[in-house]
Amino acid sequence: LGLSFRDISHPEDREVSAGQRARMYAGEIRQFTLRKRYLRKDGATVWMQVTAALVRSAGGGPRYEITAFEDVSEAVRIEAELRQSEGRFRALIENSADGIVLLDETGRIRYGSPATTRILGYEESELVGRAAVELLHPDDVDSFQRDLAAVNRQPGGSLHAHARIRHQDGDYRLLEGTW
C-alpha cells in the first residue's frame, strides 16, 4: 500500500508504459498491452503482461483506469531459452560443411545454407521460393515426389535418398540426403 506501479517497476522499465499511458489518456488509443518487469517485496524480479484500459465519463474525460496484470515470467524464461537454442542451431547450420535445404510440404525451397551455395553454386536468393523439382534430373523427379509424399504422411520420420541435382554450371551432381 502507498506505492505506485512506477515505484515497484524494475528501474530499467519505469518508463516503458509512460508513452502508451499518455497516448491512452490523450484518446489516441483505448487500451494497451505490454510486458515489463516489476520488483516483488523480496526484491525478486517478475515479468508481467500489463493490459490497461481507460474508462471515460459521460463527458469524455478520464474516469478511471483498469489495469490487469498477468505473471508471464515462465513464458519469458522459455522464450529466452528458445532464442538461445535457435541461435545455437542457426550457428550449427550456417557453419556446417553439409548443405542444408529446408523444403515446405509442397517441395518449395524455403532456406538454403551457406554450404548449399558452395556445393550447388546458387545463392540462397536464387533457391528460396523455387520448386526443388526444377533442380532435379528428370529421371529423379518421380522418386523425389514419392519421397516428399512419404515425408508429408509421417512428419518427424526420416528418409535417406540420392538424387542428381543441377549445379549452377548446368552439370548434375549426385547428392545424398536425409529427409
PDB file of C-alpha atoms in Angstrom:
ATOM      1  CA  LEU A   1       0.000   0.000   0.000  1.00  0.00           C
ATOM      2  CA  GLY A   2       1.101   3.519  -0.677  1.00  0.00           C
ATOM      3  CA  LEU A   3       3.386   2.530  -3.581  1.00  0.00           C
ATOM      4  CA  SER A   4       2.721   3.404  -7.195  1.00  0.00           C
ATOM      5  CA  PHE A   5       3.249   0.976 -10.062  1.00  0.00           C
ATOM      6  CA  ARG A   6       6.237   3.121 -11.003  1.00  0.00           C
ATOM      7  CA  ASP A   7       7.699   2.570  -7.508  1.00  0.00           C
ATOM      8  CA  ILE A   8       7.617  -1.209  -7.934  1.00  0.00           C
ATOM      9  CA  SER A   9       8.691  -1.217 -11.594  1.00  0.00           C
ATOM     10  CA  HIS A  10      12.147  -2.523 -12.397  1.00  0.00           C
ATOM     11  CA  PRO A  11      14.429   0.553 -12.702  1.00  0.00           C
ATOM     12  CA  GLU A  12      15.112  -0.151 -16.397  1.00  0.00           C
ATOM     13  CA  ASP A  13      11.381  -0.471 -17.149  1.00  0.00           C
ATOM     14  CA  ARG A  14       9.976   2.510 -15.244  1.00  0.00           C
ATOM     15  CA  GLU A  15       9.232   4.484 -18.395  1.00  0.00           C
ATOM     16  CA  VAL A  16       8.124   1.542 -20.570  1.00  0.00           C
ATOM     17  CA  SER A  17       4.402   2.217 -20.216  1.00  0.00           C
ATOM     18  CA  ALA A  18       4.558   6.016 -19.886  1.00  0.00           C
ATOM     19  CA  GLY A  19       4.211   6.689 -23.607  1.00  0.00           C
ATOM     20  CA  GLN A  20       1.363   4.231 -24.042  1.00  0.00           C
ATOM     21  CA  ARG A  21      -0.428   5.601 -20.999  1.00  0.00           C
ATOM     22  CA  ALA A  22      -0.070   9.175 -22.330  1.00  0.00           C
ATOM     23  CA  ARG A  23      -1.498   8.094 -25.703  1.00  0.00           C
ATOM     24  CA  MET A  24      -4.411   6.410 -23.919  1.00  0.00           C
ATOM     25  CA  TYR A  25      -5.245   9.495 -21.854  1.00  0.00           C
ATOM     26  CA  ALA A  26      -4.955  11.661 -24.985  1.00  0.00           C
ATOM     27  CA  GLY A  27      -7.592   9.463 -26.638  1.00  0.00           C
ATOM     28  CA  GLU A  28      -5.264   8.100 -29.344  1.00  0.00           C
ATOM     29  CA  ILE A  29      -5.706   4.506 -28.163  1.00  0.00           C
ATOM     30  CA  ARG A  30      -8.356   2.847 -25.993  1.00  0.00           C
ATOM     31  CA  GLN A  31      -6.066   0.349 -24.294  1.00  0.00           C
ATOM     32  CA  PHE A  32      -2.589  -1.148 -24.460  1.00  0.00           C
ATOM     33  CA  THR A  33      -0.825  -4.365 -23.579  1.00  0.00           C
ATOM     34  CA  LEU A  34       2.890  -4.724 -22.913  1.00  0.00           C
ATOM     35  CA  ARG A  35       5.402  -6.713 -20.916  1.00  0.00           C
ATOM     36  CA  LYS A  36       7.594  -5.198 -18.259  1.00  0.00           C
ATOM     37  CA  ARG A  37       9.447  -6.174 -15.114  1.00  0.00           C
ATOM     38  CA  TYR A  38       8.323  -5.455 -11.575  1.00  0.00           C
ATOM     39  CA  LEU A  39      10.045  -5.957  -8.255  1.00  0.00           C
ATOM     40  CA  ARG A  40       8.459  -8.162  -5.635  1.00  0.00           C
ATOM     41  CA  LYS A  41       8.599  -7.273  -1.960  1.00  0.00           C
ATOM     42  CA  ASP A  42      11.514  -9.730  -1.524  1.00  0.00           C
ATOM     43  CA  GLY A  43      13.432  -7.910  -4.322  1.00  0.00           C
ATOM     44  CA  ALA A  44      12.983 -10.645  -6.943  1.00  0.00           C
ATOM     45  CA  THR A  45      12.114  -9.586 -10.472  1.00  0.00           C
ATOM     46  CA  VAL A  46       8.896 -10.788 -12.055  1.00  0.00           C
ATOM     47  CA  TRP A  47       7.795 -10.279 -15.666  1.00  0.00           C
ATOM     48  CA  MET A  48       4.205  -9.128 -16.013  1.00  0.00           C
ATOM     49  CA  GLN A  49       1.984  -8.695 -19.003  1.00  0.00           C
ATOM     50  CA  VAL A  50       0.134  -5.481 -18.313  1.00  0.00           C
ATOM     51  CA  THR A  51      -3.135  -4.584 -20.008  1.00  0.00           C
ATOM     52  CA  ALA A  52      -4.558  -1.154 -19.237  1.00  0.00           C
ATOM     53  CA  ALA A  53      -7.766   0.488 -20.397  1.00  0.00           C
ATOM     54  CA  LEU A  54      -9.219   3.879 -19.616  1.00  0.00           C
ATOM     55  CA  VAL A  55     -12.864   4.260 -18.668  1.00  0.00           C
ATOM     56  CA  ARG A  56     -14.155   7.692 -19.555  1.00  0.00           C
ATOM     57  CA  SER A  57     -17.020   9.647 -18.012  1.00  0.00           C
ATOM     58  CA  ALA A  58     -20.134  10.593 -19.979  1.00  0.00           C
ATOM     59  CA  GLY A  59     -18.431  13.911 -20.770  1.00  0.00           C
ATOM     60  CA  GLY A  60     -15.448  12.101 -22.300  1.00  0.00           C
ATOM     61  CA  GLY A  61     -12.916  12.835 -19.580  1.00  0.00           C
ATOM     62  CA  PRO A  62     -10.953  10.098 -17.853  1.00  0.00           C
ATOM     63  CA  ARG A  63     -12.988   8.452 -15.095  1.00  0.00           C
ATOM     64  CA  TYR A  64     -10.674   5.613 -14.029  1.00  0.00           C
ATOM     65  CA  GLU A  65      -8.093   3.215 -15.379  1.00  0.00           C
ATOM     66  CA  ILE A  66      -8.450  -0.547 -15.230  1.00  0.00           C
ATOM     67  CA  THR A  67      -5.155  -2.423 -15.234  1.00  0.00           C
ATOM     68  CA  ALA A  68      -4.771  -6.198 -15.327  1.00  0.00           C
ATOM     69  CA  PHE A  69      -1.508  -7.980 -14.575  1.00  0.00           C
ATOM     70  CA  GLU A  70      -0.518 -11.491 -15.560  1.00  0.00           C
ATOM     71  CA  ASP A  71       2.714 -13.114 -14.387  1.00  0.00           C
ATOM     72  CA  VAL A  72       4.480 -14.195 -17.582  1.00  0.00           C
ATOM     73  CA  SER A  73       7.891 -14.846 -16.006  1.00  0.00           C
ATOM     74  CA  GLU A  74       7.919 -18.510 -17.018  1.00  0.00           C
ATOM     75  CA  ALA A  75       6.912 -17.691 -20.612  1.00  0.00           C
ATOM     76  CA  VAL A  76       9.657 -15.036 -20.823  1.00  0.00           C
ATOM     77  CA  ARG A  77      12.216 -17.539 -19.483  1.00  0.00           C
ATOM     78  CA  ILE A  78      11.136 -20.185 -22.013  1.00  0.00           C
ATOM     79  CA  GLU A  79      11.217 -17.651 -24.879  1.00  0.00           C
ATOM     80  CA  ALA A  80      14.760 -16.628 -23.903  1.00  0.00           C
ATOM     81  CA  GLU A  81      15.874 -20.277 -23.812  1.00  0.00           C
ATOM     82  CA  LEU A  82      14.249 -20.849 -27.200  1.00  0.00           C
ATOM     83  CA  ARG A  83      16.021 -17.820 -28.705  1.00  0.00           C
ATOM     84  CA  GLN A  84      19.331 -19.097 -27.311  1.00  0.00           C
ATOM     85  CA  SER A  85      18.656 -22.584 -28.662  1.00  0.00           C
ATOM     86  CA  GLU A  86      17.652 -21.177 -32.059  1.00  0.00           C
ATOM     87  CA  GLY A  87      20.872 -19.146 -32.121  1.00  0.00           C
ATOM     88  CA  ARG A  88      22.973 -22.252 -31.462  1.00  0.00           C
ATOM     89  CA  PHE A  89      21.007 -24.215 -34.068  1.00  0.00           C
ATOM     90  CA  ARG A  90      21.420 -21.425 -36.649  1.00  0.00           C
ATOM     91  CA  ALA A  91      25.175 -21.271 -35.971  1.00  0.00           C
ATOM     92  CA  LEU A  92      25.456 -25.041 -36.470  1.00  0.00           C
ATOM     93  CA  ILE A  93      23.524 -24.925 -39.744  1.00  0.00           C
ATOM     94  CA  GLU A  94      25.304 -21.883 -41.125  1.00  0.00           C
ATOM     95  CA  ASN A  95      28.739 -23.299 -40.307  1.00  0.00           C
ATOM     96  CA  SER A  96      28.057 -26.883 -41.350  1.00  0.00           C
ATOM     97  CA  ALA A  97      30.077 -28.330 -44.214  1.00  0.00           C
ATOM     98  CA  ASP A  98      26.911 -30.152 -45.317  1.00  0.00           C
ATOM     99  CA  GLY A  99      24.396 -28.335 -47.456  1.00  0.00           C
ATOM    100  CA  ILE A 100      21.106 -27.932 -45.651  1.00  0.00           C
ATOM    101  CA  VAL A 101      17.944 -27.132 -47.552  1.00  0.00           C
ATOM    102  CA  LEU A 102      14.536 -26.674 -45.964  1.00  0.00           C
ATOM    103  CA  LEU A 103      11.522 -27.520 -48.094  1.00  0.00           C
ATOM    104  CA  ASP A 104       7.885 -26.832 -47.393  1.00  0.00           C
ATOM    105  CA  GLU A 105       5.236 -29.544 -47.788  1.00  0.00           C
ATOM    106  CA  THR A 106       4.854 -28.724 -51.499  1.00  0.00           C
ATOM    107  CA  GLY A 107       8.578 -29.146 -52.196  1.00  0.00           C
ATOM    108  CA  ARG A 108       9.378 -25.431 -52.475  1.00  0.00           C
ATOM    109  CA  ILE A 109      12.740 -24.370 -51.098  1.00  0.00           C
ATOM    110  CA  ARG A 110      12.422 -22.148 -48.022  1.00  0.00           C
ATOM    111  CA  TYR A 111      16.082 -21.999 -46.954  1.00  0.00           C
ATOM    112  CA  GLY A 112      19.499 -22.945 -48.294  1.00  0.00           C
ATOM    113  CA  SER A 113      22.533 -22.930 -46.019  1.00  0.00           C
ATOM    114  CA  PRO A 114      25.833 -21.282 -46.975  1.00  0.00           C
ATOM    115  CA  ALA A 115      27.288 -24.731 -47.723  1.00  0.00           C
ATOM    116  CA  THR A 116      24.487 -25.262 -50.247  1.00  0.00           C
ATOM    117  CA  THR A 117      25.824 -22.256 -52.148  1.00  0.00           C
ATOM    118  CA  ARG A 118      29.293 -23.787 -52.131  1.00  0.00           C
ATOM    119  CA  ILE A 119      28.026 -27.209 -53.247  1.00  0.00           C
ATOM    120  CA  LEU A 120      25.499 -26.137 -55.913  1.00  0.00           C
ATOM    121  CA  GLY A 121      26.725 -22.682 -56.911  1.00  0.00           C
ATOM    122  CA  TYR A 122      23.374 -20.958 -56.321  1.00  0.00           C
ATOM    123  CA  GLU A 123      22.980 -18.062 -53.919  1.00  0.00           C
ATOM    124  CA  GLU A 124      20.249 -18.550 -51.329  1.00  0.00           C
ATOM    125  CA  SER A 125      18.159 -15.875 -53.063  1.00  0.00           C
ATOM    126  CA  GLU A 126      18.260 -17.972 -56.256  1.00  0.00           C
ATOM    127  CA  LEU A 127      16.940 -21.013 -54.393  1.00  0.00           C
ATOM    128  CA  VAL A 128      14.308 -19.705 -51.997  1.00  0.00           C
ATOM    129  CA  GLY A 129      10.840 -19.960 -53.470  1.00  0.00           C
ATOM    130  CA  ARG A 130      11.840 -22.380 -56.230  1.00  0.00           C
ATOM    131  CA  ALA A 131      10.313 -25.806 -56.550  1.00  0.00           C
ATOM    132  CA  ALA A 132      13.046 -28.325 -55.763  1.00  0.00           C
ATOM    133  CA  VAL A 133      11.987 -30.427 -58.780  1.00  0.00           C
ATOM    134  CA  GLU A 134      13.315 -27.624 -61.027  1.00  0.00           C
ATOM    135  CA  LEU A 135      16.835 -28.615 -59.954  1.00  0.00           C
ATOM    136  CA  LEU A 136      16.390 -32.371 -60.220  1.00  0.00           C
ATOM    137  CA  HIS A 137      17.486 -34.569 -63.057  1.00  0.00           C
ATOM    138  CA  PRO A 138      14.292 -35.519 -64.934  1.00  0.00           C
ATOM    139  CA  ASP A 139      14.828 -39.209 -64.106  1.00  0.00           C
ATOM    140  CA  ASP A 140      14.824 -38.406 -60.356  1.00  0.00           C
ATOM    141  CA  VAL A 141      11.590 -36.370 -60.201  1.00  0.00           C
ATOM    142  CA  ASP A 142       9.216 -39.311 -59.608  1.00  0.00           C
ATOM    143  CA  SER A 143      11.237 -40.745 -56.708  1.00  0.00           C
ATOM    144  CA  PHE A 144      11.553 -37.241 -55.198  1.00  0.00           C
ATOM    145  CA  GLN A 145       7.784 -36.751 -55.352  1.00  0.00           C
ATOM    146  CA  ARG A 146       7.198 -40.198 -53.764  1.00  0.00           C
ATOM    147  CA  ASP A 147       9.699 -39.352 -51.010  1.00  0.00           C
ATOM    148  CA  LEU A 148       8.092 -35.948 -50.426  1.00  0.00           C
ATOM    149  CA  ALA A 149       4.649 -37.563 -50.112  1.00  0.00           C
ATOM    150  CA  ALA A 150       6.044 -40.148 -47.661  1.00  0.00           C
ATOM    151  CA  VAL A 151       7.652 -37.447 -45.506  1.00  0.00           C
ATOM    152  CA  ASN A 152       4.408 -35.426 -45.524  1.00  0.00           C
ATOM    153  CA  ARG A 153       2.445 -38.512 -44.403  1.00  0.00           C
ATOM    154  CA  GLN A 154       4.801 -39.154 -41.493  1.00  0.00           C
ATOM    155  CA  PRO A 155       6.164 -35.851 -40.089  1.00  0.00           C
ATOM    156  CA  GLY A 156       9.214 -36.352 -37.925  1.00  0.00           C
ATOM    157  CA  GLY A 157      10.133 -39.506 -39.782  1.00  0.00           C
ATOM    158  CA  SER A 158      13.390 -39.915 -41.627  1.00  0.00           C
ATOM    159  CA  LEU A 159      14.172 -40.974 -45.166  1.00  0.00           C
ATOM    160  CA  HIS A 160      17.524 -41.465 -46.864  1.00  0.00           C
ATOM    161  CA  ALA A 161      17.707 -40.635 -50.594  1.00  0.00           C
ATOM    162  CA  HIS A 162      20.031 -39.957 -53.540  1.00  0.00           C
ATOM    163  CA  ALA A 163      19.305 -37.570 -56.372  1.00  0.00           C
ATOM    164  CA  ARG A 164      21.074 -35.792 -59.179  1.00  0.00           C
ATOM    165  CA  ILE A 165      20.852 -32.047 -58.597  1.00  0.00           C
ATOM    166  CA  ARG A 166      21.698 -29.478 -61.255  1.00  0.00           C
ATOM    167  CA  HIS A 167      24.640 -27.262 -60.322  1.00  0.00           C
ATOM    168  CA  GLN A 168      24.517 -23.655 -61.457  1.00  0.00           C
ATOM    169  CA  ASP A 169      27.065 -24.551 -64.157  1.00  0.00           C
ATOM    170  CA  GLY A 170      24.451 -26.896 -65.701  1.00  0.00           C
ATOM    171  CA  ASP A 171      26.093 -30.191 -64.741  1.00  0.00           C
ATOM    172  CA  TYR A 172      24.388 -32.585 -62.359  1.00  0.00           C
ATOM    173  CA  ARG A 173      25.894 -33.627 -59.038  1.00  0.00           C
ATOM    174  CA  LEU A 174      24.839 -36.857 -57.338  1.00  0.00           C
ATOM    175  CA  LEU A 175      23.927 -35.871 -53.788  1.00  0.00           C
ATOM    176  CA  GLU A 176      22.877 -37.917 -50.820  1.00  0.00           C
ATOM    177  CA  GLY A 177      20.419 -36.586 -48.329  1.00  0.00           C
ATOM    178  CA  THR A 178      18.270 -37.294 -45.349  1.00  0.00           C
ATOM    179  CA  TRP A 179      14.724 -36.009 -45.154  1.00  0.00           C
TER     180      TRP A 179
END
